Amino acid sequence: MKLIIAIIQPDRLEHVKEELYKEEVNLITVSEVLGHGRQKGVTEVYRATKETGNLLHKIRLEIAVNDNFVERTKKAIIKGAKTGSTGDGKIFVLDLPECIRIRTGETGTNAIG
Ligand SMILES: Nc1ncnc2c1ncn2[C@@H]1O[C@H](COP(=O)(O)OP(=O)(O)OP(=O)(O)O)[C@@H](O)[C@H]1O
Ligand SMILES: [Mg+2]
């Protein structure tokens, strides 16, 4: 299992969700966060609402998937989020040792999807 964390532009969220649903990735956590990349928030102010100093509003996605869903999830995020401009975002893929569905007690690959 992997935990895929992606930081994207807020205005790409609906596009990313659409691409994820096409790939049958239906479980997702979305947070509003602040951040900046290597431009330190300077050159993409036109794309995003500036919060404080050089921190810009971003969307953080967390998607936990079985290994056979990793590639399609990454591709869907890229398809939905990419414009070719700086600040399009980043994807982090982490190993995920455990997942538990609280209601049923299922664990691991049975619980994740
Ligand atoms: N190494 C990192 N660690 C933590 N957060 C990061 C990192 N890189 C990017 N982020 C987060 O992802 C958001 C989007 O990053 P961004 O797309 O600007 O990356 P970048 O490396 O600056 O690439 P680009 O040159 O395409 O803009 C940032 O605002 C920040 O919140
Ligand atoms: Mg950047």
PDB file of C-alpha atoms and ligand atoms in Angstrom:
ATOM      1  CA  MET A   1       0.000   0.000   0.000  1.00  0.00           C
ATOM      2  CA  LYS A   2       1.056   3.567  -0.699  1.00  0.00           C
ATOM      3  CA  LEU A   3      -0.033   6.954   0.567  1.00  0.00           C
ATOM      4  CA  ILE A   4      -0.054   9.470  -2.253  1.00  0.00           C
ATOM      5  CA  ILE A   5       0.118  13.085  -1.132  1.00  0.00           C
ATOM      6  CA  ALA A   6      -0.282  15.770  -3.759  1.00  0.00           C
ATOM      7  CA  ILE A   7      -0.112  19.540  -3.452  1.00  0.00           C
ATOM      8  CA  ILE A   8      -2.033  21.204  -6.266  1.00  0.00           C
ATOM      9  CA  GLN A   9      -3.467  24.575  -7.241  1.00  0.00           C
ATOM     10  CA  PRO A  10      -6.969  25.142  -5.845  1.00  0.00           C
ATOM     11  CA  ASP A  11      -8.365  25.865  -9.299  1.00  0.00           C
ATOM     12  CA  ARG A  12      -7.291  22.380 -10.498  1.00  0.00           C
ATOM     13  CA  LEU A  13      -9.113  20.425  -7.781  1.00  0.00           C
ATOM     14  CA  GLU A  14     -12.282  19.752  -9.773  1.00  0.00           C
ATOM     15  CA  HIS A  15     -10.229  18.625 -12.798  1.00  0.00           C
ATOM     16  CA  VAL A  16      -8.129  16.285 -10.648  1.00  0.00           C
ATOM     17  CA  LYS A  17     -11.212  14.800  -8.997  1.00  0.00           C
ATOM     18  CA  GLU A  18     -12.749  14.176 -12.401  1.00  0.00           C
ATOM     19  CA  GLU A  19      -9.620  12.338 -13.602  1.00  0.00           C
ATOM     20  CA  LEU A  20      -9.429  10.311 -10.388  1.00  0.00           C
ATOM     21  CA  TYR A  21     -13.071   9.220 -10.680  1.00  0.00           C
ATOM     22  CA  LYS A  22     -12.430   8.101 -14.269  1.00  0.00           C
ATOM     23  CA  GLU A  23      -9.741   5.783 -12.879  1.00  0.00           C
ATOM     24  CA  GLU A  24     -12.082   4.569 -10.133  1.00  0.00           C
ATOM     25  CA  VAL A  25     -10.110   6.282  -7.414  1.00  0.00           C
ATOM     26  CA  ASN A  26     -13.003   7.356  -5.208  1.00  0.00           C
ATOM     27  CA  LEU A  27     -11.550   7.736  -1.716  1.00  0.00           C
ATOM     28  CA  ILE A  28      -9.792  10.979  -1.032  1.00  0.00           C
ATOM     29  CA  THR A  29      -8.975  13.481   1.691  1.00  0.00           C
ATOM     30  CA  VAL A  30      -8.719  17.150   0.758  1.00  0.00           C
ATOM     31  CA  SER A  31      -7.205  19.904   2.895  1.00  0.00           C
ATOM     32  CA  GLU A  32      -6.656  23.584   2.357  1.00  0.00           C
ATOM     33  CA  VAL A  33      -3.036  24.373   3.139  1.00  0.00           C
ATOM     34  CA  LEU A  34      -0.465  27.129   2.726  1.00  0.00           C
ATOM     35  CA  GLY A  35       2.823  26.645   0.988  1.00  0.00           C
ATOM     36  CA  HIS A  36       5.361  27.698  -1.549  1.00  0.00           C
ATOM     37  CA  GLY A  37       7.752  25.932  -3.883  1.00  0.00           C
ATOM     38  CA  ARG A  38      11.195  26.881  -5.057  1.00  0.00           C
ATOM     39  CA  GLN A  39      10.090  30.275  -6.358  1.00  0.00           C
ATOM     40  CA  LYS A  40       9.207  31.066  -2.742  1.00  0.00           C
ATOM     41  CA  GLY A  41       5.751  32.185  -3.801  1.00  0.00           C
ATOM     42  CA  VAL A  42       7.041  35.143  -5.754  1.00  0.00           C
ATOM     43  CA  THR A  43       6.285  34.310  -9.379  1.00  0.00           C
ATOM     44  CA  GLU A  44       2.919  32.575  -9.042  1.00  0.00           C
ATOM     45  CA  VAL A  45       1.007  35.161  -7.072  1.00  0.00           C
ATOM     46  CA  TYR A  46      -1.119  35.716 -10.137  1.00  0.00           C
ATOM     47  CA  ARG A  47      -2.372  32.118  -9.864  1.00  0.00           C
ATOM     48  CA  ALA A  48      -3.319  31.978  -6.238  1.00  0.00           C
ATOM     49  CA  THR A  49      -4.643  33.967  -3.370  1.00  0.00           C
ATOM     50  CA  LYS A  50      -1.792  35.140  -1.237  1.00  0.00           C
ATOM     51  CA  GLU A  51      -2.352  34.451   2.433  1.00  0.00           C
ATOM     52  CA  THR A  52       0.459  35.883   4.474  1.00  0.00           C
ATOM     53  CA  GLY A  53       3.957  36.863   3.464  1.00  0.00           C
ATOM     54  CA  ASN A  54       4.919  34.589   0.582  1.00  0.00           C
ATOM     55  CA  LEU A  55       2.631  31.670   1.503  1.00  0.00           C
ATOM     56  CA  LEU A  56      -0.018  30.798  -1.066  1.00  0.00           C
ATOM     57  CA  HIS A  57      -3.247  28.844  -0.776  1.00  0.00           C
ATOM     58  CA  LYS A  58      -2.819  25.274  -2.037  1.00  0.00           C
ATOM     59  CA  ILE A  59      -4.832  22.067  -1.918  1.00  0.00           C
ATOM     60  CA  ARG A  60      -3.374  18.945  -0.326  1.00  0.00           C
ATOM     61  CA  LEU A  61      -4.751  15.586  -1.439  1.00  0.00           C
ATOM     62  CA  GLU A  62      -4.189  12.372   0.480  1.00  0.00           C
ATOM     63  CA  ILE A  63      -5.054   9.147  -1.292  1.00  0.00           C
ATOM     64  CA  ALA A  64      -4.223   5.737   0.142  1.00  0.00           C
ATOM     65  CA  VAL A  65      -4.174   3.000  -2.488  1.00  0.00           C
ATOM     66  CA  ASN A  66      -3.214  -0.598  -3.127  1.00  0.00           C
ATOM     67  CA  ASP A  67      -0.027  -0.985  -5.143  1.00  0.00           C
ATOM     68  CA  ASN A  68      -1.875  -1.729  -8.388  1.00  0.00           C
ATOM     69  CA  PHE A  69      -3.568   1.707  -8.200  1.00  0.00           C
ATOM     70  CA  VAL A  70      -0.414   3.790  -7.741  1.00  0.00           C
ATOM     71  CA  GLU A  71       0.380   4.446 -11.392  1.00  0.00           C
ATOM     72  CA  ARG A  72      -3.141   5.345 -12.449  1.00  0.00           C
ATOM     73  CA  THR A  73      -3.535   7.637  -9.428  1.00  0.00           C
ATOM     74  CA  LYS A  74      -0.320   9.525 -10.210  1.00  0.00           C
ATOM     75  CA  LYS A  75      -1.290   9.846 -13.871  1.00  0.00           C
ATOM     76  CA  ALA A  76      -4.776  11.121 -13.031  1.00  0.00           C
ATOM     77  CA  ILE A  77      -3.392  13.775 -10.689  1.00  0.00           C
ATOM     78  CA  ILE A  78      -0.917  14.933 -13.308  1.00  0.00           C
ATOM     79  CA  LYS A  79      -3.560  14.962 -16.038  1.00  0.00           C
ATOM     80  CA  GLY A  80      -5.891  17.066 -13.931  1.00  0.00           C
ATOM     81  CA  ALA A  81      -3.324  19.408 -12.387  1.00  0.00           C
ATOM     82  CA  LYS A  82      -0.776  20.091 -15.099  1.00  0.00           C
ATOM     83  CA  THR A  83      -0.833  23.412 -16.948  1.00  0.00           C
ATOM     84  CA  GLY A  84       2.893  23.694 -17.667  1.00  0.00           C
ATOM     85  CA  SER A  85       3.351  26.733 -15.447  1.00  0.00           C
ATOM     86  CA  THR A  86       5.398  26.982 -12.278  1.00  0.00           C
ATOM     87  CA  GLY A  87       3.404  26.056  -9.218  1.00  0.00           C
ATOM     88  CA  ASP A  88       1.506  23.187 -10.844  1.00  0.00           C
ATOM     89  CA  GLY A  89       2.317  21.151  -7.764  1.00  0.00           C
ATOM     90  CA  LYS A  90       4.058  18.055  -6.548  1.00  0.00           C
ATOM     91  CA  ILE A  91       3.277  14.429  -5.771  1.00  0.00           C
ATOM     92  CA  PHE A  92       4.837  12.502  -2.898  1.00  0.00           C
ATOM     93  CA  VAL A  93       4.492   8.700  -2.711  1.00  0.00           C
ATOM     94  CA  LEU A  94       5.019   7.111   0.696  1.00  0.00           C
ATOM     95  CA  ASP A  95       5.006   3.507   1.832  1.00  0.00           C
ATOM     96  CA  LEU A  96       1.900   2.798   3.894  1.00  0.00           C
ATOM     97  CA  PRO A  97       2.273  -0.056   6.387  1.00  0.00           C
ATOM     98  CA  GLU A  98      -1.301  -0.239   7.677  1.00  0.00           C
ATOM     99  CA  CYS A  99      -4.884   0.784   7.112  1.00  0.00           C
ATOM    100  CA  ILE A 100      -7.853  -0.069   9.339  1.00  0.00           C
ATOM    101  CA  ARG A 101     -11.546   0.402   8.542  1.00  0.00           C
ATOM    102  CA  ILE A 102     -12.848   1.357  11.969  1.00  0.00           C
ATOM    103  CA  ARG A 103     -16.429   0.173  11.360  1.00  0.00           C
ATOM    104  CA  THR A 104     -15.566  -3.408  10.421  1.00  0.00           C
ATOM    105  CA  GLY A 105     -12.095  -3.998  11.763  1.00  0.00           C
ATOM    106  CA  GLU A 106     -10.845  -4.897   8.273  1.00  0.00           C
ATOM    107  CA  THR A 107      -7.170  -4.179   7.762  1.00  0.00           C
ATOM    108  CA  GLY A 108      -4.647  -3.733   4.986  1.00  0.00           C
ATOM    109  CA  THR A 109      -5.666  -4.151   1.379  1.00  0.00           C
ATOM    110  CA  ASN A 110      -9.239  -5.126   2.356  1.00  0.00           C
ATOM    111  CA  ALA A 111      -9.716  -1.873   4.231  1.00  0.00           C
ATOM    112  CA  ILE A 112      -8.153   0.555   1.852  1.00  0.00           C
ATOM    113  CA  GLY A 113     -10.621   0.669  -1.042  1.00  0.00           C
TER     114      GLY A 113
HETATM  115  N1  LIG B   1      10.072  19.752  -1.282  1.00  0.00           N
HETATM  116  C1  LIG B   1       8.886  20.140  -0.828  1.00  0.00           C
HETATM  117  N2  LIG B   1       8.543  19.929   0.449  1.00  0.00           N
HETATM  118  C2  LIG B   1       7.326  20.305   0.918  1.00  0.00           C
HETATM  119  N3  LIG B   1       6.391  20.881   0.177  1.00  0.00           N
HETATM  120  C3  LIG B   1       6.673  21.109  -1.105  1.00  0.00           C
HETATM  121  C4  LIG B   1       7.940  20.760  -1.676  1.00  0.00           C
HETATM  122  N4  LIG B   1       7.935  21.105  -2.983  1.00  0.00           N
HETATM  123  C5  LIG B   1       6.733  21.641  -3.213  1.00  0.00           C
HETATM  124  N5  LIG B   1       5.983  21.667  -2.090  1.00  0.00           N
HETATM  125  C6  LIG B   1       4.607  22.147  -1.968  1.00  0.00           C
HETATM  126  O1  LIG B   1       4.013  22.002  -3.232  1.00  0.00           O
HETATM  127  C7  LIG B   1       3.504  23.261  -3.678  1.00  0.00           C
HETATM  128  C8  LIG B   1       3.697  23.342  -5.169  1.00  0.00           C
HETATM  129  O2  LIG B   1       5.073  23.269  -5.473  1.00  0.00           O
HETATM  130  P1  LIG B   1       5.588  23.794  -6.878  1.00  0.00           P
HETATM  131  O3  LIG B   1       4.753  23.188  -7.925  1.00  0.00           O
HETATM  132  O4  LIG B   1       5.701  25.273  -6.840  1.00  0.00           O
HETATM  133  O5  LIG B   1       7.041  23.097  -6.867  1.00  0.00           O
HETATM  134  P2  LIG B   1       8.391  23.651  -7.448  1.00  0.00           P
HETATM  135  O6  LIG B   1       9.445  22.686  -6.994  1.00  0.00           O
HETATM  136  O7  LIG B   1       8.555  25.091  -7.105  1.00  0.00           O
HETATM  137  O8  LIG B   1       8.193  23.424  -9.017  1.00  0.00           O
HETATM  138  P3  LIG B   1       7.892  24.520 -10.171  1.00  0.00           P
HETATM  139  O9  LIG B   1       9.223  25.042 -10.587  1.00  0.00           O
HETATM  140  O10 LIG B   1       7.181  23.756 -11.243  1.00  0.00           O
HETATM  141  O11 LIG B   1       7.008  25.579  -9.559  1.00  0.00           O
HETATM  142  C9  LIG B   1       4.275  24.286  -2.883  1.00  0.00           C
HETATM  143  O12 LIG B   1       3.521  25.473  -2.749  1.00  0.00           O
HETATM  144  C10 LIG B   1       4.478  23.590  -1.564  1.00  0.00           C
HETATM  145  O13 LIG B   1       3.331  23.748  -0.780  1.00  0.00           O
HETATM  146 MG    MG B   2       7.135  26.499  -7.720  1.00  0.00          MG
END
